[in-house]
Coordinates of C-alpha atoms in Angstrom, one line a residue:
M26 CA 26.1 14.7 -21.6
L27 CA 26.4 18.6 -23.1
L28 CA 22.3 18.8 -23.7
M29 CA 22.0 17.3 -20.0
S30 CA 24.5 20.1 -18.4
A31 CA 22.3 22.9 -20.6
Q32 CA 19.0 21.5 -19.5
L33 CA 19.9 21.5 -15.8
V34 CA 21.0 24.9 -15.8
I35 CA 18.2 26.2 -18.0
D36 CA 15.9 24.5 -15.5
I37 CA 17.2 26.0 -12.4
G38 CA 17.5 29.7 -13.7
L39 CA 14.0 29.4 -15.2
F40 CA 13.0 28.3 -11.7
A41 CA 14.4 31.1 -10.4
I42 CA 12.5 33.4 -12.2
F43 CA 9.1 31.9 -11.7
N44 CA 9.8 31.7 -8.1
T45 CA 10.0 35.3 -7.8
H46 CA 6.3 35.8 -9.6
E47 CA 3.5 35.4 -7.0
S48 CA 1.2 34.4 -9.6
V49 CA 3.3 31.1 -10.7
S50 CA 5.4 30.6 -7.9
Q51 CA 3.2 27.8 -6.5
F52 CA 4.0 25.8 -9.6
A53 CA 7.2 27.3 -10.4
D54 CA 8.9 23.6 -10.2
L55 CA 6.6 22.3 -12.8
W56 CA 6.6 25.2 -15.5
S57 CA 10.6 25.1 -15.3
F58 CA 10.7 21.5 -15.7
L59 CA 8.1 21.6 -18.6
I60 CA 9.7 24.1 -20.5
T61 CA 13.3 22.8 -20.6
S62 CA 12.0 19.3 -21.0
A63 CA 10.4 20.2 -24.0
I64 CA 13.3 21.9 -25.3
L65 CA 15.5 18.8 -24.4
Y66 CA 13.0 16.6 -26.0
L67 CA 12.9 17.9 -29.5
A68 CA 16.7 18.5 -29.3
V69 CA 17.3 14.6 -28.4
Y70 CA 14.6 13.5 -30.9
S71 CA 15.9 15.5 -33.8
L72 CA 19.6 15.5 -33.0
L73 CA 20.5 12.1 -31.6
W74 CA 18.1 9.6 -33.6
P75 CA 17.6 9.3 -37.3
R76 CA 14.1 9.0 -38.2
T77 CA 13.0 5.7 -39.5
D78 CA 9.7 4.3 -39.9
T79 CA 6.5 5.9 -38.8
G80 CA 5.3 3.1 -36.3
H81 CA 9.0 3.0 -34.9
D82 CA 9.1 6.8 -34.5
V83 CA 6.1 6.9 -32.8
R84 CA 7.2 4.1 -30.3
K85 CA 10.3 5.8 -29.7
S86 CA 8.5 9.2 -29.1
L87 CA 6.4 7.7 -26.3
R88 CA 8.9 6.0 -24.9
L89 CA 11.0 9.4 -24.5
A90 CA 7.8 11.0 -22.9
S91 CA 7.3 8.3 -20.5
V92 CA 11.1 8.9 -19.6
F93 CA 10.3 12.4 -18.8
L94 CA 7.2 11.6 -16.9
L95 CA 9.2 9.4 -14.8
A96 CA 11.9 12.3 -13.9
F97 CA 9.2 14.8 -13.5
C98 CA 7.3 12.3 -10.8
L99 CA 10.7 11.6 -8.9
R100 CA 11.7 15.5 -8.9
G101 CA 8.4 16.6 -7.7
G102 CA 8.6 14.1 -4.8
L103 CA 12.1 14.9 -4.0
F104 CA 11.2 18.8 -4.0
A105 CA 8.2 17.9 -1.8
L106 CA 10.4 16.3 0.7
L107 CA 13.1 18.8 1.1
S108 CA 10.9 21.9 0.8
D109 CA 7.8 21.1 2.7
K110 CA 9.4 18.4 5.3
F111 CA 12.9 19.3 5.6
E112 CA 12.1 23.5 5.5
W113 CA 14.8 23.8 2.8
P114 CA 14.6 27.2 1.1
A115 CA 13.0 26.7 -2.5
M116 CA 15.8 27.2 -4.5
A117 CA 18.3 24.8 -2.2
A118 CA 15.3 21.8 -2.6
L119 CA 15.1 22.6 -6.4
L120 CA 18.9 21.8 -6.8
P121 CA 19.1 18.1 -5.9
A122 CA 15.7 17.6 -7.4
A123 CA 16.7 18.9 -10.6
L124 CA 19.9 17.1 -10.7
V125 CA 18.1 13.7 -9.9
S126 CA 15.6 14.4 -12.7
S127 CA 18.5 15.3 -15.2
L128 CA 20.2 11.9 -14.0
T129 CA 17.3 9.9 -14.6
I130 CA 16.3 11.5 -17.9
G131 CA 20.0 10.6 -19.0
I132 CA 19.8 6.8 -17.9
G133 CA 16.1 6.7 -19.5
I134 CA 17.7 8.0 -23.1
A135 CA 20.6 5.5 -23.0
L136 CA 18.1 2.8 -22.4
I137 CA 16.0 3.7 -24.9
R138 CA 19.0 4.0 -27.6
G139 CA 20.3 0.8 -26.7
S140 CA 17.0 -0.9 -27.4
L141 CA 17.7 0.3 -30.9
S142 CA 20.2 -2.8 -31.6
D143 CA 19.1 -5.8 -33.3
K144 CA 21.7 -8.2 -31.2
S145 CA 19.7 -10.8 -29.5
K146 CA 22.4 -10.9 -26.7
S147 CA 22.3 -7.1 -26.1
L148 CA 18.7 -7.2 -26.2
N149 CA 18.8 -9.5 -23.4
R150 CA 21.5 -7.4 -21.1
L151 CA 19.0 -4.6 -22.1
W152 CA 16.1 -6.2 -20.6
I153 CA 17.7 -7.0 -17.5
G154 CA 19.2 -3.5 -17.5
S155 CA 15.6 -1.9 -18.4
T156 CA 14.2 -4.0 -15.7
L157 CA 16.4 -3.2 -12.9
S158 CA 16.6 0.5 -13.7
L159 CA 12.5 0.7 -13.6
V160 CA 12.7 -1.5 -10.1
A161 CA 15.1 0.7 -8.9
Y162 CA 13.3 3.8 -9.8
L163 CA 10.1 2.6 -8.3
F164 CA 11.8 1.8 -5.3
L165 CA 13.2 5.8 -5.3
V166 CA 9.7 7.0 -5.6
R167 CA 8.5 5.0 -2.7
L168 CA 11.3 6.1 -0.6
V169 CA 11.0 10.0 -1.5
Y170 CA 7.3 9.9 -1.4
L171 CA 7.5 7.9 2.0
G172 CA 7.2 10.9 4.4
V173 CA 5.7 13.4 2.2
P174 CA 1.7 12.4 1.7
E175 CA -0.3 12.8 4.8
L176 CA -1.3 9.4 6.7
L177 CA -4.7 7.7 5.2
P178 CA -6.6 6.9 8.2
E179 CA -6.0 3.4 8.2
E180 CA -2.5 4.2 8.9
A181 CA -3.2 6.9 11.4
Y182 CA -5.6 4.2 13.0
Y183 CA -2.5 1.5 13.2
W184 CA -0.3 4.3 14.7
N185 CA -2.9 4.4 17.5
Y186 CA -2.4 0.9 17.7
S187 CA 1.4 1.2 18.5
Q188 CA 0.1 4.0 21.1
H189 CA -1.6 1.6 22.8
P190 CA 0.6 -1.5 23.4
S191 CA -1.2 -4.6 23.5
P192 CA -0.7 -8.6 22.4
G193 CA -3.9 -8.1 20.4
Y194 CA -6.1 -5.8 18.9
L195 CA -10.1 -6.2 17.9
D196 CA -9.4 -5.8 14.1
H197 CA -6.3 -7.5 13.7
P198 CA -3.2 -9.3 15.2
P199 CA -0.1 -6.7 16.6
M200 CA 2.5 -7.0 14.0
V201 CA 1.7 -3.8 12.1
A202 CA 1.8 -1.8 15.6
W203 CA 5.3 -3.2 16.5
L204 CA 6.6 -2.2 13.0
I205 CA 5.1 1.3 13.3
G206 CA 6.5 1.4 16.9
V207 CA 10.0 0.5 15.7
G208 CA 9.6 2.9 12.7
T209 CA 8.7 5.9 15.1
A210 CA 11.2 5.2 17.6
L211 CA 14.0 5.3 14.9
F212 CA 12.6 8.5 13.1
G213 CA 10.2 10.3 15.5
K214 CA 6.2 10.7 15.1
S215 CA 6.5 11.3 11.4
E216 CA 4.8 9.7 8.3
F217 CA 8.2 8.2 7.5
G218 CA 8.3 6.6 10.7
V219 CA 5.2 5.4 10.3
R220 CA 5.7 4.0 7.0
I221 CA 9.4 2.9 7.1
G222 CA 8.3 -0.6 8.2
T223 CA 6.1 -1.0 5.2
L224 CA 9.1 -0.7 3.0
A225 CA 11.5 -2.9 4.8
S226 CA 8.6 -5.6 4.7
W227 CA 8.4 -5.3 0.8
L228 CA 12.2 -5.6 0.7
I229 CA 12.0 -8.9 2.7
A230 CA 8.7 -10.1 0.7
A231 CA 10.9 -9.1 -2.9
Y232 CA 13.9 -11.1 -1.6
F233 CA 12.1 -14.4 -0.9
G234 CA 9.8 -13.8 -4.1
M235 CA 13.1 -13.7 -6.0
A236 CA 14.6 -16.7 -4.1
L237 CA 11.5 -18.6 -4.6
T238 CA 11.4 -18.2 -8.7
R239 CA 15.3 -18.4 -8.8
E240 CA 14.7 -21.8 -6.7
L241 CA 12.1 -23.1 -9.2
F242 CA 12.7 -21.5 -12.3
G243 CA 16.4 -20.3 -12.8
R244 CA 18.0 -16.7 -12.5
R245 CA 16.4 -14.8 -15.3
P246 CA 12.9 -15.1 -14.3
A247 CA 13.9 -14.1 -10.6
F248 CA 14.6 -10.6 -12.2
A249 CA 10.9 -10.7 -14.1
M250 CA 9.6 -11.7 -10.4
L251 CA 11.3 -8.4 -9.1
L252 CA 9.6 -6.5 -12.0
L253 CA 6.3 -7.9 -10.9
M254 CA 6.7 -7.4 -7.3
S255 CA 7.6 -3.6 -8.0
T256 CA 4.9 -2.8 -10.4
L257 CA 1.7 -4.9 -9.7
P258 CA -0.5 -2.5 -7.7
F259 CA -1.0 -4.6 -4.5
F260 CA 2.8 -5.2 -4.0
F261 CA 3.9 -1.3 -4.9
G262 CA 1.0 -0.4 -2.4
T263 CA 2.3 -2.7 0.3
G264 CA 5.9 -0.8 0.0
L265 CA 4.3 2.4 0.5
I266 CA 1.3 2.1 2.9
A267 CA 1.3 0.9 6.4
T268 CA -1.2 -1.8 6.8
P269 CA -1.0 -5.2 8.1
D270 CA -0.9 -6.5 4.6
A271 CA 2.9 -5.4 4.3
P272 CA 4.4 -7.5 7.0
L273 CA 1.5 -10.2 6.1
T274 CA 3.0 -10.2 2.2
A275 CA 6.6 -10.6 3.7
C276 CA 5.6 -13.5 5.8
W277 CA 3.7 -15.2 3.1
A278 CA 6.5 -14.5 0.8
G279 CA 8.7 -16.3 3.1
A280 CA 6.5 -19.3 3.8
L281 CA 6.1 -20.1 0.0
F282 CA 10.1 -20.0 -0.1
F283 CA 10.7 -22.4 2.6
L284 CA 7.9 -24.8 1.9
G285 CA 9.1 -24.8 -1.6
R286 CA 12.4 -25.9 -0.1
A287 CA 10.9 -28.4 1.8
L288 CA 8.3 -30.1 -0.5
L289 CA 10.4 -29.8 -3.5
A290 CA 13.6 -29.8 -2.8
G291 CA 13.3 -32.4 0.1
R292 CA 14.9 -29.9 2.6
S293 CA 13.7 -30.9 6.0
S294 CA 15.1 -28.0 8.0
S295 CA 13.2 -25.5 5.7
W296 CA 10.1 -26.9 7.6
F297 CA 11.2 -24.6 10.5
G298 CA 11.6 -21.6 8.4
A299 CA 8.2 -22.2 7.1
G300 CA 6.9 -22.4 10.8
I301 CA 8.4 -19.0 11.7
C302 CA 7.0 -17.2 8.8
I303 CA 3.7 -18.5 9.1
G304 CA 3.9 -17.9 12.9
L305 CA 4.7 -14.1 12.2
G306 CA 2.1 -14.1 9.5
L307 CA -0.4 -15.1 11.9
L308 CA 0.9 -12.0 14.1
S309 CA 0.6 -10.1 10.9
K310 CA -3.1 -11.0 9.7
Y311 CA -5.0 -14.5 10.1
T312 CA -5.4 -15.0 6.1
I313 CA -2.0 -16.8 6.0
A314 CA -3.4 -19.7 8.0
L315 CA -5.0 -20.7 4.4
L316 CA -1.5 -21.8 3.4
V317 CA -1.8 -24.8 5.8
P318 CA -5.0 -26.8 3.9
A319 CA -3.2 -25.8 0.7
V320 CA 0.0 -27.7 1.6
V321 CA -1.9 -30.5 3.0
L322 CA -3.5 -30.9 -0.2
F323 CA -0.6 -30.8 -2.4
V324 CA 1.0 -33.5 -0.2
I325 CA -1.7 -35.6 -0.5
T326 CA -2.1 -35.4 -4.2
E327 CA 1.8 -35.8 -4.8
G328 CA 2.6 -39.4 -4.1
K329 CA 6.5 -38.6 -3.4
R330 CA 5.4 -36.1 -1.0
R331 CA 3.3 -38.0 1.1
H332 CA 6.0 -39.3 3.4
W333 CA 5.8 -35.8 4.8
L334 CA 2.6 -36.9 6.7
T335 CA 4.3 -39.3 8.6
K336 CA 7.6 -36.9 9.5
P337 CA 7.8 -34.9 12.7
Q338 CA 9.2 -31.8 10.7
P339 CA 5.7 -30.2 9.4
Y340 CA 4.2 -30.8 13.1
M341 CA 7.0 -29.0 14.4
A342 CA 6.6 -26.3 12.0
L343 CA 2.9 -25.9 13.0
A344 CA 3.9 -26.0 16.6
I345 CA 6.4 -23.1 16.3
A346 CA 3.6 -21.1 14.3
A347 CA 1.4 -21.8 17.2
V348 CA 4.0 -20.5 19.5
L349 CA 4.6 -17.5 17.8
F350 CA 0.8 -16.9 17.9
A351 CA 0.1 -17.5 21.6
P352 CA 0.2 -13.7 22.5
V353 CA -3.1 -13.2 20.1
I354 CA -4.6 -16.2 21.6
Y355 CA -4.1 -14.8 25.0
W356 CA -5.3 -11.5 24.0
N357 CA -8.5 -13.1 22.6
A358 CA -9.2 -15.7 25.8
T359 CA -8.9 -12.4 27.8
H360 CA -11.4 -10.3 25.7
E361 CA -14.0 -12.9 24.9
W362 CA -12.6 -13.8 21.7
A363 CA -13.4 -10.7 20.2
S364 CA -11.0 -10.4 17.4
F365 CA -11.5 -14.0 16.2
V366 CA -15.5 -13.3 16.3
F367 CA -14.8 -9.8 14.4
Q368 CA -13.1 -11.6 11.7
T369 CA -15.3 -14.8 11.3
G370 CA -18.5 -14.5 12.9
R371 CA -19.3 -11.2 12.1
R372 CA -18.4 -11.4 8.6
L373 CA -20.3 -14.3 8.0
S374 CA -23.4 -12.9 9.9
E375 CA -23.5 -9.7 7.1
S376 CA -26.2 -9.5 4.9
F377 CA -26.3 -11.6 2.1
R378 CA -24.8 -10.3 -1.2
F379 CA -23.9 -12.2 -4.4
S380 CA -20.3 -10.6 -5.1
P381 CA -18.1 -12.8 -7.5
H382 CA -17.9 -9.9 -9.7
L383 CA -16.5 -7.7 -6.9
L384 CA -13.9 -10.4 -6.2
L385 CA -12.9 -10.4 -9.8
G386 CA -12.9 -6.5 -9.8
S387 CA -10.7 -6.3 -6.7
A388 CA -8.0 -8.9 -8.4
I389 CA -8.2 -6.5 -11.6
V390 CA -7.1 -3.3 -9.3
L391 CA -4.5 -5.7 -7.2
L392 CA -3.1 -7.1 -10.2
S393 CA -3.9 -4.7 -12.9
P394 CA -5.6 -5.6 -16.2
V395 CA -2.4 -7.1 -17.6
G396 CA -1.6 -9.0 -14.5
L397 CA -4.7 -10.3 -13.9
V398 CA -5.0 -11.8 -17.4
A399 CA -1.8 -13.4 -17.2
A400 CA -2.7 -15.0 -13.9
M401 CA -5.9 -16.5 -15.5
A402 CA -4.0 -17.7 -18.2
V403 CA -2.0 -19.8 -15.9
L404 CA -4.9 -20.7 -13.8
V405 CA -6.6 -22.2 -17.1
K406 CA -3.9 -23.9 -18.9
P407 CA -0.6 -24.0 -16.2
V408 CA 2.2 -24.6 -19.2
I409 CA 5.2 -22.7 -18.7
V410 CA 7.4 -23.4 -22.1
E411 CA 6.2 -26.4 -24.5
N412 CA 9.5 -27.8 -24.7
E413 CA 9.8 -28.4 -20.9
I414 CA 6.5 -29.8 -20.0
R415 CA 7.8 -33.3 -19.7
N416 CA 10.5 -32.0 -17.2
E417 CA 9.3 -33.9 -13.8
Q418 CA 10.5 -31.1 -11.6
L419 CA 9.1 -28.2 -13.6
V420 CA 5.9 -30.4 -13.6
R421 CA 5.9 -30.3 -9.8
S422 CA 6.6 -26.8 -9.4
R423 CA 3.7 -25.9 -11.2
R424 CA 1.2 -28.0 -9.1
F425 CA 2.9 -26.6 -5.9
V426 CA 2.3 -23.0 -7.1
L427 CA -1.1 -23.9 -8.3
W428 CA -2.3 -25.4 -5.1
L429 CA -0.9 -22.7 -3.0
T430 CA -2.9 -20.0 -5.0
T431 CA -6.3 -21.8 -5.7
V432 CA -6.9 -23.2 -2.6
P433 CA -7.0 -19.8 -0.5
L434 CA -8.6 -18.2 -3.6
A435 CA -11.1 -21.0 -3.6
V436 CA -11.9 -20.0 0.0
F437 CA -12.4 -16.1 -1.0
L438 CA -14.6 -17.3 -4.0
L439 CA -17.1 -19.2 -1.9
F440 CA -17.1 -16.4 0.8
S441 CA -18.2 -13.8 -2.4
L442 CA -21.1 -16.5 -3.4
T443 CA -23.0 -15.0 0.0
H444 CA -21.0 -12.0 1.2
E445 CA -19.0 -9.2 0.0
P446 CA -15.1 -9.5 -0.2
K447 CA -12.9 -6.8 1.0
L448 CA -10.4 -5.1 -2.1
N449 CA -7.2 -6.4 -0.2
W450 CA -8.1 -10.1 0.8
T451 CA -6.7 -11.7 -2.2
G452 CA -3.3 -9.8 -2.7
P453 CA -0.7 -11.9 -1.0
L454 CA -2.2 -15.2 -2.5
W455 CA -0.9 -14.2 -5.9
L456 CA 2.7 -14.3 -4.8
A457 CA 2.3 -18.2 -5.7
L458 CA 1.5 -17.8 -9.1
L459 CA 4.0 -15.1 -10.0
P460 CA 7.1 -17.0 -10.4
V461 CA 5.3 -18.8 -13.6
I462 CA 4.2 -15.6 -15.0
A463 CA 7.9 -14.2 -14.5
V464 CA 9.1 -17.4 -16.8
S465 CA 7.0 -16.2 -19.4
M466 CA 8.1 -12.6 -19.1
S467 CA 12.0 -13.6 -19.4
P468 CA 13.5 -13.3 -23.0
G469 CA 14.9 -16.6 -24.7
R470 CA 12.9 -18.9 -23.1
G471 CA 9.8 -19.2 -25.7
Q472 CA 9.4 -21.3 -28.9
K473 CA 9.7 -20.2 -32.5
D474 CA 6.1 -21.6 -33.2
R475 CA 2.8 -21.9 -31.5
R476 CA 3.9 -20.0 -28.6
P477 CA 1.7 -20.3 -25.3
F478 CA -0.6 -17.3 -24.6
L479 CA 1.7 -16.0 -21.7
V480 CA 4.7 -15.9 -24.1
R481 CA 3.3 -13.9 -26.7
M482 CA 2.2 -11.5 -24.0
R483 CA 6.2 -10.8 -23.3
P484 CA 6.9 -7.8 -25.8
W485 CA 3.8 -6.1 -23.6
W486 CA 5.2 -6.4 -19.9
L487 CA 8.1 -3.6 -20.0
P488 CA 6.0 -1.0 -21.8
T489 CA 2.9 -2.0 -19.3
A490 CA 5.3 -1.6 -16.3
N491 CA 6.6 1.8 -17.8
V492 CA 2.7 2.9 -17.8
I493 CA 2.2 1.9 -14.4
A494 CA 5.1 3.7 -13.1
V495 CA 4.1 6.7 -14.9
I496 CA 0.5 6.3 -13.5
Y497 CA 2.0 5.8 -9.7
G498 CA 4.1 8.8 -10.0
L499 CA 1.6 11.2 -11.5
A500 CA -0.9 10.4 -8.6
L501 CA 1.5 10.8 -5.8
Y502 CA 2.8 13.9 -7.5
Y503 CA -0.6 15.3 -7.9
L504 CA -1.5 14.1 -4.1
V505 CA 1.3 15.9 -3.0
L506 CA 1.8 19.3 -5.0
G507 CA -1.3 19.4 -7.1
L508 CA -1.6 20.5 -10.7
P509 CA -2.3 23.9 -11.8
G510 CA -6.1 24.3 -12.8
V511 CA -7.0 20.7 -11.8
P512 CA -9.0 20.9 -8.3
Y513 CA -9.4 17.7 -6.0
P514 CA -12.0 15.7 -6.4
K515 CA -14.9 15.2 -4.0
G516 CA -13.5 12.4 -1.6
T517 CA -10.0 13.8 -1.4
L518 CA -10.8 14.6 2.3
G519 CA -9.6 11.0 3.2
A520 CA -6.4 11.5 1.7
V521 CA -5.2 15.2 2.6
G522 CA -6.3 18.1 5.2
W523 CA -5.9 16.1 8.1
K524 CA -3.4 18.3 9.4
Q525 CA -5.5 21.3 9.0
L526 CA -8.6 19.6 10.8
A527 CA -6.2 18.5 13.7
A528 CA -4.7 22.3 13.6
S529 CA -8.3 23.6 14.0
V530 CA -9.6 21.2 16.6
D531 CA -6.7 22.1 18.6
T532 CA -7.1 25.7 18.6
V533 CA -11.0 24.9 19.8
R534 CA -9.1 22.5 22.4
A535 CA -6.4 25.2 23.5
D536 CA -9.6 27.8 24.0
L537 CA -11.4 25.2 26.2
L538 CA -8.2 24.4 28.4
H539 CA -7.4 28.0 28.9
R540 CA -11.2 28.5 30.2
F541 CA -11.5 25.3 32.2
G542 CA -8.0 24.4 33.0
V543 CA -8.8 21.0 31.9
E544 CA -7.6 19.5 28.6
P545 CA -11.1 18.4 26.7
L546 CA -11.5 15.3 24.9
A547 CA -11.8 15.1 21.0
V548 CA -14.2 12.5 19.6
G549 CA -14.5 11.9 15.5
L550 CA -18.2 10.6 14.9
D551 CA -16.9 7.9 12.4
K552 CA -15.7 4.6 13.2
Y553 CA -12.1 5.5 13.4
S554 CA -10.6 8.2 10.7
M555 CA -11.3 11.4 12.2
S556 CA -10.2 10.5 15.5
S557 CA -7.1 8.6 14.4
E558 CA -5.9 11.6 12.4
M559 CA -6.5 14.2 15.1
A560 CA -4.5 11.9 17.5
F561 CA -1.7 11.8 15.0
Y562 CA -1.5 15.1 14.0
S563 CA -2.4 17.3 17.3
R564 CA 0.1 19.2 18.9
F565 CA -1.5 18.1 22.5
D566 CA -1.2 14.3 23.5
G567 CA -3.4 13.1 20.9
P568 CA -3.5 9.4 21.8
A569 CA -4.8 10.2 25.4
L570 CA -7.3 13.3 24.3
T571 CA -8.9 11.9 21.3
G572 CA -11.6 9.1 21.8
G573 CA -13.9 7.0 19.7
Q574 CA -17.6 7.5 18.9
H575 CA -18.3 4.3 21.0
L576 CA -18.7 7.0 23.9
F577 CA -22.1 7.7 21.9
G578 CA -23.4 4.1 21.8
K579 CA -21.6 3.6 18.0
N580 CA -19.1 1.3 16.5
G581 CA -15.8 2.7 17.5
L582 CA -13.7 -0.4 16.8
S583 CA -10.4 -0.6 19.0
Y584 CA -11.1 2.7 20.9
R585 CA -13.9 1.0 22.9
Y586 CA -10.8 -0.9 24.7
W587 CA -8.8 2.4 24.7
F588 CA -11.5 4.8 26.4
N589 CA -13.7 3.3 29.1
E590 CA -16.9 5.1 28.8
K591 CA -17.5 5.9 33.0
E592 CA -13.7 7.2 33.0
Q593 CA -14.6 10.0 30.8
Y594 CA -17.8 11.4 32.9
G595 CA -17.4 14.7 34.0
R596 CA -15.2 16.0 30.7
N597 CA -16.1 18.5 28.1
V598 CA -16.0 16.7 24.5
I599 CA -15.5 18.3 21.0
M600 CA -17.6 16.3 18.8
I601 CA -16.4 16.4 14.9
A602 CA -18.5 15.1 12.2
D603 CA -18.3 15.6 8.3
D604 CA -22.2 16.0 8.5
P605 CA -23.8 18.3 10.7
W606 CA -27.0 16.2 11.3
F607 CA -24.6 13.5 13.3
L608 CA -24.0 16.5 15.9
S609 CA -27.8 16.8 16.6
E610 CA -28.6 13.3 17.1
P611 CA -30.0 12.7 20.8
I612 CA -27.6 9.5 21.0
A613 CA -24.5 12.1 21.3
T614 CA -26.4 15.5 22.7
N615 CA -28.3 13.8 25.4
R616 CA -24.8 12.8 27.1
F617 CA -24.1 16.6 28.4
D618 CA -25.2 19.3 30.6
S619 CA -25.3 21.7 27.9
L620 CA -24.1 22.3 24.2
T621 CA -22.5 25.1 21.8
E622 CA -23.9 25.8 18.6
I623 CA -22.8 24.0 15.6
R624 CA -19.8 25.2 13.8
S625 CA -17.7 24.4 11.1
F626 CA -13.9 24.1 9.7
E627 CA -13.2 24.8 6.1
I628 CA -10.4 22.3 5.0
T629 CA -8.2 23.6 1.9
H630 CA -5.3 22.0 0.2
R631 CA -3.0 24.0 -2.2
G632 CA -5.6 26.8 -2.9
H633 CA -8.6 24.2 -3.5
V634 CA -11.3 23.8 -1.2
L635 CA -11.7 20.1 -0.1
G636 CA -14.8 20.4 2.1
S637 CA -16.2 21.2 5.6
Y638 CA -15.8 19.4 8.8
F639 CA -18.6 20.6 11.3
Y640 CA -18.0 20.5 15.3
R641 CA -19.5 21.6 18.6
T642 CA -18.6 21.3 22.4
G643 CA -20.9 19.3 24.9
Y644 CA -20.0 20.5 28.5
V645 CA -19.9 17.6 31.3
Y646 CA -19.9 14.3 29.5
G647 CA -21.9 11.7 31.5
P648 CA -24.9 9.3 31.4
F649 CA -28.0 10.1 29.3
K650 CA -29.5 13.4 30.5
K651 CA -33.1 14.9 29.6
D652 CA -32.8 18.7 29.6
I653 CA -30.4 20.2 27.1
R654 CA -29.4 23.7 26.8
Q655 CA -27.7 25.5 24.1
K656 CA -24.5 27.6 25.7

């Protein structure tokens, strides 16, 4: 306790010194933490813990280092939140950030010291304590960083969904728009408001995931399930990034829980819960429909479950799902079935590409290499623990999770034989398999001899989860605050720089408004990224004044429903592109009476030059014209 208090005082003092020197003030929080943490690390390692064997000392030092890194990442996020978003003075922002980092280090040191015990009961309690501590840490990281990074282009695009209310959209059903709409109504037009529905969706998914695991395999594996849903990349991302995958995952987890109760425990009322979850899932993303054939195949192959084929409850569940899905059907019926065609016929009409390797690569990204190895081990040899193999309930539970995993996976695998799958497609389907992996992670459930492969992986899960948590934290810290001497790589423009771009465009917009008395339209010449980001970060009425490239005959996705081409005739248009060549294409230039020269914006972030965007203004947008003059 004395060491932690001393570390906190030194940390704050060093920050006060560094913050007054211009040469190091940008990273004052980093330098003060590094110096004080190095002192504390040496003190803890040499004074509190006796030296043992070399291998044990190495593991201990690595674990201690990971604790300091985790504290550093959480501290950085809280400091950025308070100083950048809430505009607190630097010293005022550092005080709570430094206190939180000290508490994190203290808890981590206590857990490491407890792990030195040889008592199995203590180890079991320590495992649960370490698991819950890591879960709580990752939740806090997401909560702190939720409102700090700029919106990704996809998030800004879905925010534009919410600004154009509709029962359906070209790319997706409306659930993500509804969540963002509620979030921004409660917390304003902010990154936090856009993303808070995502975090709420993760909490729902985590609850149903734990409940399903507890129903199937008991209490302790439920904690392991929570750890998996907190650390595996797909599930961490669905609690941080506002996309349709977040509500889809929540609904998928809920559907699995209620289907498990209905099919394994025989609770007929659970069919109604399953119907509601599938219906809400269809309002999130169409892929949840793959659960239906999976359930049918499970029922057919399980003799004692075939009676459900003649019962009304499953069909009532389908009817409930259909009623909930009706708004999307109506939208499609009144828009030439555009969304259904976009997600089916358009995908199948894409050029041939043999892509199972891409499907495998996406699974590695979504689950991490360790998670994918565990998943494959379950699929190849679905044994939980050998001394329970004869338990009929466990056998049925394994068959349930296998059918509900392999059927959706088989659909995507078949698709990948001729077409390219998207990175995130398989994410939710792994939910059914995670409870089996969670069983093998739980201490005290294995055998003394000839342990299954999954049980032999057990000691690696907590260290792997720690490493993954450090990677998440460092990535978020770097994105938000940067690191001294480490420039942002090419391509980072997709993650940062949007506020600056929008501000630059607003300057041009304000000048045109002053000169002509009419607000011009801004159009990003890509599918949706630039237009969506400019609409969100503009100080003007962005959604009403930022159109899509469909106005120039290109694919503008949902923008073609939001901005009718003929209604824009006569307007001045600021065209923005990341390549100046796009601004000279006849398909764009031959729509105006006259055009300005091509100019550029340089985009920087925390002292690093990220790249440039180019723009030119076209006067009097209209049908194709023959003679274009520079102005």
